[in-house]
PDB file of C-alpha atoms in Angstrom:
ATOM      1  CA  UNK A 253     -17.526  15.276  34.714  1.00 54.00           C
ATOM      2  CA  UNK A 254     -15.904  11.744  34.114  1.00 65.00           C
ATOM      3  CA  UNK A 255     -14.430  12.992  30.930  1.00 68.00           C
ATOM      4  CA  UNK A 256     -12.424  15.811  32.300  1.00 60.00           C
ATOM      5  CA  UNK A 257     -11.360  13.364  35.270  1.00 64.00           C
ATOM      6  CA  UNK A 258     -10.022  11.441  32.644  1.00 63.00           C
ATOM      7  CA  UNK A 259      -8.870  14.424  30.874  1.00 68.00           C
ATOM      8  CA  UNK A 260      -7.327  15.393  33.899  1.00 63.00           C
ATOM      9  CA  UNK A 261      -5.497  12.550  34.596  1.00 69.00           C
ATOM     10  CA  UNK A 262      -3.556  11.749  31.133  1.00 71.00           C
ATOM     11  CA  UNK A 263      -2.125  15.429  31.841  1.00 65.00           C
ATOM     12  CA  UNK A 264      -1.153  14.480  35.303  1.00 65.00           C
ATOM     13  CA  UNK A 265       0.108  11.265  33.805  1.00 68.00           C
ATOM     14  CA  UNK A 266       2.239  13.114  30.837  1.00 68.00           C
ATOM     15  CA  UNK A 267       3.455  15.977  33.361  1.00 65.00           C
ATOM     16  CA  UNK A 268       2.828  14.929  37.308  1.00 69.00           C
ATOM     17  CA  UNK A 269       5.050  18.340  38.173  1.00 76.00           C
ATOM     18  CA  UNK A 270       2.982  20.501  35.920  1.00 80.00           C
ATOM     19  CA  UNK A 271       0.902  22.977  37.708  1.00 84.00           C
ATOM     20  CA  UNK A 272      -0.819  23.262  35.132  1.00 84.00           C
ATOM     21  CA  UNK A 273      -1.727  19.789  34.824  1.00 84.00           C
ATOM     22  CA  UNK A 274      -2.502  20.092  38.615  1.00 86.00           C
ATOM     23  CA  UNK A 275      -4.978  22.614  37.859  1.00 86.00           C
ATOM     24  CA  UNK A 276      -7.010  21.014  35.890  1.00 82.00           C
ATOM     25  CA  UNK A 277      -7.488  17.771  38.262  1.00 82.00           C
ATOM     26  CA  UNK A 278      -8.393  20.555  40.913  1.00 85.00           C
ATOM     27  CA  UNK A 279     -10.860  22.261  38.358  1.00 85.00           C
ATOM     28  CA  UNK A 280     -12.402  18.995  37.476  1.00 84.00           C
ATOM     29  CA  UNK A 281     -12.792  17.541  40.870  1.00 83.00           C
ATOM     30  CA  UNK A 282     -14.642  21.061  41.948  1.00 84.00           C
ATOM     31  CA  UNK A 283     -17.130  20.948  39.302  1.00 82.00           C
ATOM     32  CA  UNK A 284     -17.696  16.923  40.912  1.00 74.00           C
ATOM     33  CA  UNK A 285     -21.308  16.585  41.224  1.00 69.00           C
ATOM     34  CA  UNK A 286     -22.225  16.464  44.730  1.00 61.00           C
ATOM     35  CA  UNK A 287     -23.532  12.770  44.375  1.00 54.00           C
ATOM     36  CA  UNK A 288     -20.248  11.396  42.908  1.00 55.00           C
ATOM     37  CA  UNK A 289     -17.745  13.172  45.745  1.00 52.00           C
ATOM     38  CA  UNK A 290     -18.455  10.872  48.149  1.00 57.00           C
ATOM     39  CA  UNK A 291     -17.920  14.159  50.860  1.00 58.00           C
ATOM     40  CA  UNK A 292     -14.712  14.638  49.629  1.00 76.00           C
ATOM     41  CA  UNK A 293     -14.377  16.239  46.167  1.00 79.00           C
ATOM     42  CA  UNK A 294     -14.524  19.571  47.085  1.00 87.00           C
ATOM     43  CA  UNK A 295     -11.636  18.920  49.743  1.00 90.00           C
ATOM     44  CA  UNK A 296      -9.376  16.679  47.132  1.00 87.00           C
ATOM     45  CA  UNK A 297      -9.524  19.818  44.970  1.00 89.00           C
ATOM     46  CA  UNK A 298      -8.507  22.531  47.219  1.00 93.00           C
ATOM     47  CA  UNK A 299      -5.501  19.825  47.879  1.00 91.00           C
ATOM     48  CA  UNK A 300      -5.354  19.884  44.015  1.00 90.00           C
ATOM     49  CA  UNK A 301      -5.257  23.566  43.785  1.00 92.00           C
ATOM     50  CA  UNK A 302      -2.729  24.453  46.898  1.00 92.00           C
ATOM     51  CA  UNK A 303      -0.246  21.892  45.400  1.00 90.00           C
ATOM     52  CA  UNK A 304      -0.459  23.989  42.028  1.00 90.00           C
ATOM     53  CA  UNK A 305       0.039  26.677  43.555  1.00 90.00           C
ATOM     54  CA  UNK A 306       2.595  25.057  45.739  1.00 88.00           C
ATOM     55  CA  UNK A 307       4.763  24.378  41.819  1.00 87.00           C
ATOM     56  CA  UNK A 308       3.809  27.701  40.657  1.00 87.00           C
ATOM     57  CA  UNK A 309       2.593  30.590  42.965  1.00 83.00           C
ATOM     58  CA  UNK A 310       2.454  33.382  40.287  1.00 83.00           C
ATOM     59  CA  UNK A 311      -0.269  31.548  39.035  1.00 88.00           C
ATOM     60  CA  UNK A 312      -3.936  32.874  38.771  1.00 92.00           C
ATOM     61  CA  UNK A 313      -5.779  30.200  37.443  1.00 93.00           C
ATOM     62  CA  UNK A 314      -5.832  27.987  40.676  1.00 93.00           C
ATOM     63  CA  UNK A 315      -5.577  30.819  43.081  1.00 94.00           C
ATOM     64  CA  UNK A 316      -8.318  32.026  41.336  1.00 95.00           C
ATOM     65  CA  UNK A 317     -10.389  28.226  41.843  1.00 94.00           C
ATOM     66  CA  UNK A 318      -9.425  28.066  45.293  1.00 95.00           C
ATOM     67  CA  UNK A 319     -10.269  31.812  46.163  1.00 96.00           C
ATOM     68  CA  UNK A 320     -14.192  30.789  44.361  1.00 95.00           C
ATOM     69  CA  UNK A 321     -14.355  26.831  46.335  1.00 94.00           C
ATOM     70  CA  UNK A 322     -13.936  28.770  49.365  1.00 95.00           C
ATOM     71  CA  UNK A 323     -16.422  31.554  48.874  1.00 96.00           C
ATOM     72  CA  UNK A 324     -18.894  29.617  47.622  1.00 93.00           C
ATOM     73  CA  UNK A 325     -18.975  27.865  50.895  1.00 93.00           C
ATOM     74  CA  UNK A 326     -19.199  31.652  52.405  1.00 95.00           C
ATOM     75  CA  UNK A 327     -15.386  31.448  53.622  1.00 95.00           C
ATOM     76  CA  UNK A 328     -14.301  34.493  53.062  1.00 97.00           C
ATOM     77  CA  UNK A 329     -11.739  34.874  55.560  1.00 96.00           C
ATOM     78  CA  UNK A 330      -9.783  32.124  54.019  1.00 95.00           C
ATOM     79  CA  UNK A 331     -10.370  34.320  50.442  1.00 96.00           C
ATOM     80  CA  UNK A 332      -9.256  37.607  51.993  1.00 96.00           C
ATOM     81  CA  UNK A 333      -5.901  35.492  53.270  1.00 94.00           C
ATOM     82  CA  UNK A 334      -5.019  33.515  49.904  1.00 93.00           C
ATOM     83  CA  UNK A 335      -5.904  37.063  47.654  1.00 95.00           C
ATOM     84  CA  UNK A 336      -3.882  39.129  50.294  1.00 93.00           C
ATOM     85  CA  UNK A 337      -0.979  36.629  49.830  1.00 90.00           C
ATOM     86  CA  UNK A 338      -1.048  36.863  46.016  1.00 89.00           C
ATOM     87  CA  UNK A 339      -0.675  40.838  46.142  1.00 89.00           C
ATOM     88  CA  UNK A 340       1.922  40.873  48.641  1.00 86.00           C
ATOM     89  CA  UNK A 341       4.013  38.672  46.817  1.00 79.00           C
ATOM     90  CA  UNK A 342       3.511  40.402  43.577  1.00 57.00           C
ATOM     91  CA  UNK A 343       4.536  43.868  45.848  1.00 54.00           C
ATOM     92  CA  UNK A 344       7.455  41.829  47.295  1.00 44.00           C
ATOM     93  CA  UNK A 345       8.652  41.117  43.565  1.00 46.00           C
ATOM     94  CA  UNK A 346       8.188  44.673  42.512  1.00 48.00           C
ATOM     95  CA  UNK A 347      10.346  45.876  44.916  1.00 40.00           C
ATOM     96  CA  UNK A 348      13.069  43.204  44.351  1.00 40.00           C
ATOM     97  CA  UNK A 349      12.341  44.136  40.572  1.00 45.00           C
ATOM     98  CA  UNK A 350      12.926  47.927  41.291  1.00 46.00           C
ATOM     99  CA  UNK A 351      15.931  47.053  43.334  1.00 40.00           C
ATOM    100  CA  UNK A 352      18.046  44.539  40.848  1.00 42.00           C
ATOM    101  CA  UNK A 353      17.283  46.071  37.841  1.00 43.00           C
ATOM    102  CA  UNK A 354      16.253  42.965  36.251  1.00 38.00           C
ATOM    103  CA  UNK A 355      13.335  40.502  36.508  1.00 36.00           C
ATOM    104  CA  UNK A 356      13.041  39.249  40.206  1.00 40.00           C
ATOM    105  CA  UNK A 357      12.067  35.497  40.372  1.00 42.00           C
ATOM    106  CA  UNK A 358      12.133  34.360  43.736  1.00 40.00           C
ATOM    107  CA  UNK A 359      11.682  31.193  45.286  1.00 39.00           C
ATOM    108  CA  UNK A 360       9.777  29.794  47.599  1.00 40.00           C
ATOM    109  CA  UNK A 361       5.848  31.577  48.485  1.00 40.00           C
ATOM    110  CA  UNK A 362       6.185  34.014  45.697  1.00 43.00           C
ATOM    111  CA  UNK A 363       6.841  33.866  42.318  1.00 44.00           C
ATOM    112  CA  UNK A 364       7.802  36.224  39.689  1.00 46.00           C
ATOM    113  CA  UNK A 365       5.118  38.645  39.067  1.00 50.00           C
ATOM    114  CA  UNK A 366       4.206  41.639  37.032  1.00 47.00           C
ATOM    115  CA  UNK A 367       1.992  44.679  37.614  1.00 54.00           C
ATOM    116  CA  UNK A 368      -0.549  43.027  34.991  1.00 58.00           C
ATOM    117  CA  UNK A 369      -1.219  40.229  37.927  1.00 83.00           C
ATOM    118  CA  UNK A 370      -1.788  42.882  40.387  1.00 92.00           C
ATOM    119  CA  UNK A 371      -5.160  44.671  38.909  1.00 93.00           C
ATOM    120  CA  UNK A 372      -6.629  40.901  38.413  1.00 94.00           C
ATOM    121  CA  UNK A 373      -5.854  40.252  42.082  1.00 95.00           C
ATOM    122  CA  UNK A 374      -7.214  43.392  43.353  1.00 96.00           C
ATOM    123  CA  UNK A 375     -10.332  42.965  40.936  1.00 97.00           C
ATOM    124  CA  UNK A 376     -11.342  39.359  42.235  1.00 97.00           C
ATOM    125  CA  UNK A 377     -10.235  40.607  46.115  1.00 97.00           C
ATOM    126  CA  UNK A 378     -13.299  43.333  44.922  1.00 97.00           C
ATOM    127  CA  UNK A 379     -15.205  41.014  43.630  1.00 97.00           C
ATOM    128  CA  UNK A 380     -15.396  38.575  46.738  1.00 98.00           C
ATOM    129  CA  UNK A 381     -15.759  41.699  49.283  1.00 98.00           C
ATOM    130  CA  UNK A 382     -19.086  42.233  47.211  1.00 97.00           C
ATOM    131  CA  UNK A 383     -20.240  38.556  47.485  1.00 96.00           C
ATOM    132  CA  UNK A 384     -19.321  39.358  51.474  1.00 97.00           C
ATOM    133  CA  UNK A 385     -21.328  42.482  51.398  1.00 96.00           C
ATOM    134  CA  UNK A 386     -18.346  45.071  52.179  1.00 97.00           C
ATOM    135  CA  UNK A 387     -19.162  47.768  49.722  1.00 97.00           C
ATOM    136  CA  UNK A 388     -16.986  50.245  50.744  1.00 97.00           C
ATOM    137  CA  UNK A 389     -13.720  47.679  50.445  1.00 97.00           C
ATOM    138  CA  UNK A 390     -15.025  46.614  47.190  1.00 97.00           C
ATOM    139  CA  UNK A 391     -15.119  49.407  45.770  1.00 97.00           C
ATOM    140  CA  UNK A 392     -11.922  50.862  47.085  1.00 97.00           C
ATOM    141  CA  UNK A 393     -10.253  47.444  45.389  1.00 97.00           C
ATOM    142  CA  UNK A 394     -12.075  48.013  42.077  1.00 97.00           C
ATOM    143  CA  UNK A 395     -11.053  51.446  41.717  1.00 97.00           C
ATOM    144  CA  UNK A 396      -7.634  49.963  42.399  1.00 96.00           C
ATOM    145  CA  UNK A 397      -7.579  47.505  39.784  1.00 95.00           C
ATOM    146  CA  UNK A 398      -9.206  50.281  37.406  1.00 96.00           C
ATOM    147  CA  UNK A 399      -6.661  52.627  38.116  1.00 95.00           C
ATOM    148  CA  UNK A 400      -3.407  50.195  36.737  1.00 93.00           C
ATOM    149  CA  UNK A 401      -5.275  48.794  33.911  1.00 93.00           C
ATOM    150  CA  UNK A 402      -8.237  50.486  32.986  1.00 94.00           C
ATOM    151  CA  UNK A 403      -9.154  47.749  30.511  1.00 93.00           C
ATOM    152  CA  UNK A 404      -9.777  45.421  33.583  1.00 93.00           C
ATOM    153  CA  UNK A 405     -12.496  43.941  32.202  1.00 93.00           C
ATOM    154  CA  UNK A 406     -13.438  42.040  35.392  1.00 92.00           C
ATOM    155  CA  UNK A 407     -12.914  45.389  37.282  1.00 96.00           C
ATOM    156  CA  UNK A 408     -14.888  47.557  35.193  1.00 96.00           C
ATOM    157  CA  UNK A 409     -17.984  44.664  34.487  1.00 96.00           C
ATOM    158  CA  UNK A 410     -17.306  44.369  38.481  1.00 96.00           C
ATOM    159  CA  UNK A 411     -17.765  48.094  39.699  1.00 97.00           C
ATOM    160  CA  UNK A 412     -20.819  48.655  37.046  1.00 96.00           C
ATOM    161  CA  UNK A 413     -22.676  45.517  38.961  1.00 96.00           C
ATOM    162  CA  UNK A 414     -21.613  46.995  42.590  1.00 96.00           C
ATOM    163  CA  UNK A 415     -22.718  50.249  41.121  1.00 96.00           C
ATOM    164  CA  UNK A 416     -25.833  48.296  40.263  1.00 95.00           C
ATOM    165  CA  UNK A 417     -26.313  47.066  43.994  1.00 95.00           C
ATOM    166  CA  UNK A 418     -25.643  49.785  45.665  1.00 95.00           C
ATOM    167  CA  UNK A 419     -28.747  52.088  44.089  1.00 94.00           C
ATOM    168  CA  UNK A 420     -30.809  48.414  45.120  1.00 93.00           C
ATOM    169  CA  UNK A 421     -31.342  46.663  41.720  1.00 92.00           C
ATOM    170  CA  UNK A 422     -30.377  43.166  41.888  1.00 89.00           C
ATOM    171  CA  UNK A 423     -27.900  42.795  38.603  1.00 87.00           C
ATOM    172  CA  UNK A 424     -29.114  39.150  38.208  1.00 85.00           C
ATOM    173  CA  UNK A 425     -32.604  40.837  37.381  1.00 79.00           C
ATOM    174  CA  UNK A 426     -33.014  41.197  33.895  1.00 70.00           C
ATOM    175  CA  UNK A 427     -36.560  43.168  34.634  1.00 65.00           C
ATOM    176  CA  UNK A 428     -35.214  45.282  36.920  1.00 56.00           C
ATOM    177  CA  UNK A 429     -32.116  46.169  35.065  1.00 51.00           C
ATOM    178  CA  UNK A 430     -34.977  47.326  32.018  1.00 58.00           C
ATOM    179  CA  UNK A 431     -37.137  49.446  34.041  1.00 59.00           C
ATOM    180  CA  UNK A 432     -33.554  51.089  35.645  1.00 55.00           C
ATOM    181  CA  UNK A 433     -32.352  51.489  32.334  1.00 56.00           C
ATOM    182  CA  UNK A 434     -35.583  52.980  31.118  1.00 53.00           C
ATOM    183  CA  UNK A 435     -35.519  55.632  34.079  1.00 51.00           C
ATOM    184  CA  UNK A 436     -31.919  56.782  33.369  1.00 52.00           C
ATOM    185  CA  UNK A 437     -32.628  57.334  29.563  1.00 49.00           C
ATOM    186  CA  UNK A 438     -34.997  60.031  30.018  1.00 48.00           C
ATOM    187  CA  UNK A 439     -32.347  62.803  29.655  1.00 47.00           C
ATOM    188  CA  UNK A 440     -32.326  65.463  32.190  1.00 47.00           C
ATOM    189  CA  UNK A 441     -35.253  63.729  33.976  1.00 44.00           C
ATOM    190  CA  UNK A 442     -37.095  66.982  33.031  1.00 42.00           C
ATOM    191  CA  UNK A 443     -40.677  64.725  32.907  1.00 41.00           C
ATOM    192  CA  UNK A 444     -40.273  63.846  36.728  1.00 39.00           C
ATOM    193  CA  UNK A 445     -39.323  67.372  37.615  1.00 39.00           C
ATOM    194  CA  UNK A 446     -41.437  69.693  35.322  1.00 38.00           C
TER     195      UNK A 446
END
């Protein structure tokens, strides 16, 4: 942890009005260990991550932190709000795009986005109505993401684990996941039916 503080910091110190710099302060103080943060390292690094994406809000990487500080302390309104945020501004550019002909960078609370941004945002939106326990949402978003890139790797690893929970394995259970897999590679079943 105190390395990539210090890490952290010489990039802050090189480039203080680099997101990207800011980022990685916010990423460092969220992996704090809860002795060292003093009550406050989680908080200093959703200040980290907002003023990253304050520089640059086309930016996944510390949406993306903030969206995961904030679910893990079960949040999730604040999730649905920053994710819903992130895909209307990447609609809002599309539009402009469609509109002027030309790449639409806009000032401001959105940046300039591209469709590629969209199936990630819709895949992690997915991914934190599962933590939440809205299926049905979930899977509506993963089939979105799917549907503009099907090589949404988070999507499809996403909708094969909701697929997972909704037939009631647990996906974090290795033994589980054998015996399932050992049912569904008998064939035609024919054994259980005959």
């Amino acid at each position: 942890f105190k390395e990539a503080i210090c890490t952290a910091k010489e990039a802050i110190s090189r480039a203080p009005r680099d997101a990207r710099a800011i980022t990685l302060v916010g990423l460092a103080l969220a992996q704090a260990p809860v002795s060292q943060q003093k009550g406050e390292g989680k908080e200093r690094a959703k200040r980290a991550l907002k003023k990253a994406m304050a520089l640059d809000p086309g930016a996944l990487k510390p949406l993306f932190a903030l969206v995961d500080l904030h679910a893990a302390e079960g949040d999730f309104e604040v999730c649905y709000k920053l994710l819903r945020e992130g895909i209307e501004g990447g609609k809002v550019n599309d539009l402009l795009r469609e509109h002027s002909g030309a790449m639409a960078s806009v000032t401001g609370n959105v940046a300039t986005w591209n469709k590629e941004h969209l199936d990630l945002l819709y895949a992690k939106t997915a991914e934190i109505y599962t933590a939440d326990e809205q299926y049905v949402e979930a899977l509506e978003c993963f089939h979105t993401a799917i549907s503009m890139n099907p090589q949404n790797g988070l999507a499809v690893q996403g909708l094969e684990r909701l697929e997972k929970i909704l037939k009631g394995i647990d996906p974090d259970d290795e033994e589980e996941l054998d015996e399932a897999g050992d049912m569904d590679d008998g064939g035609d079943g024919g054994e259980y039916w005959d």
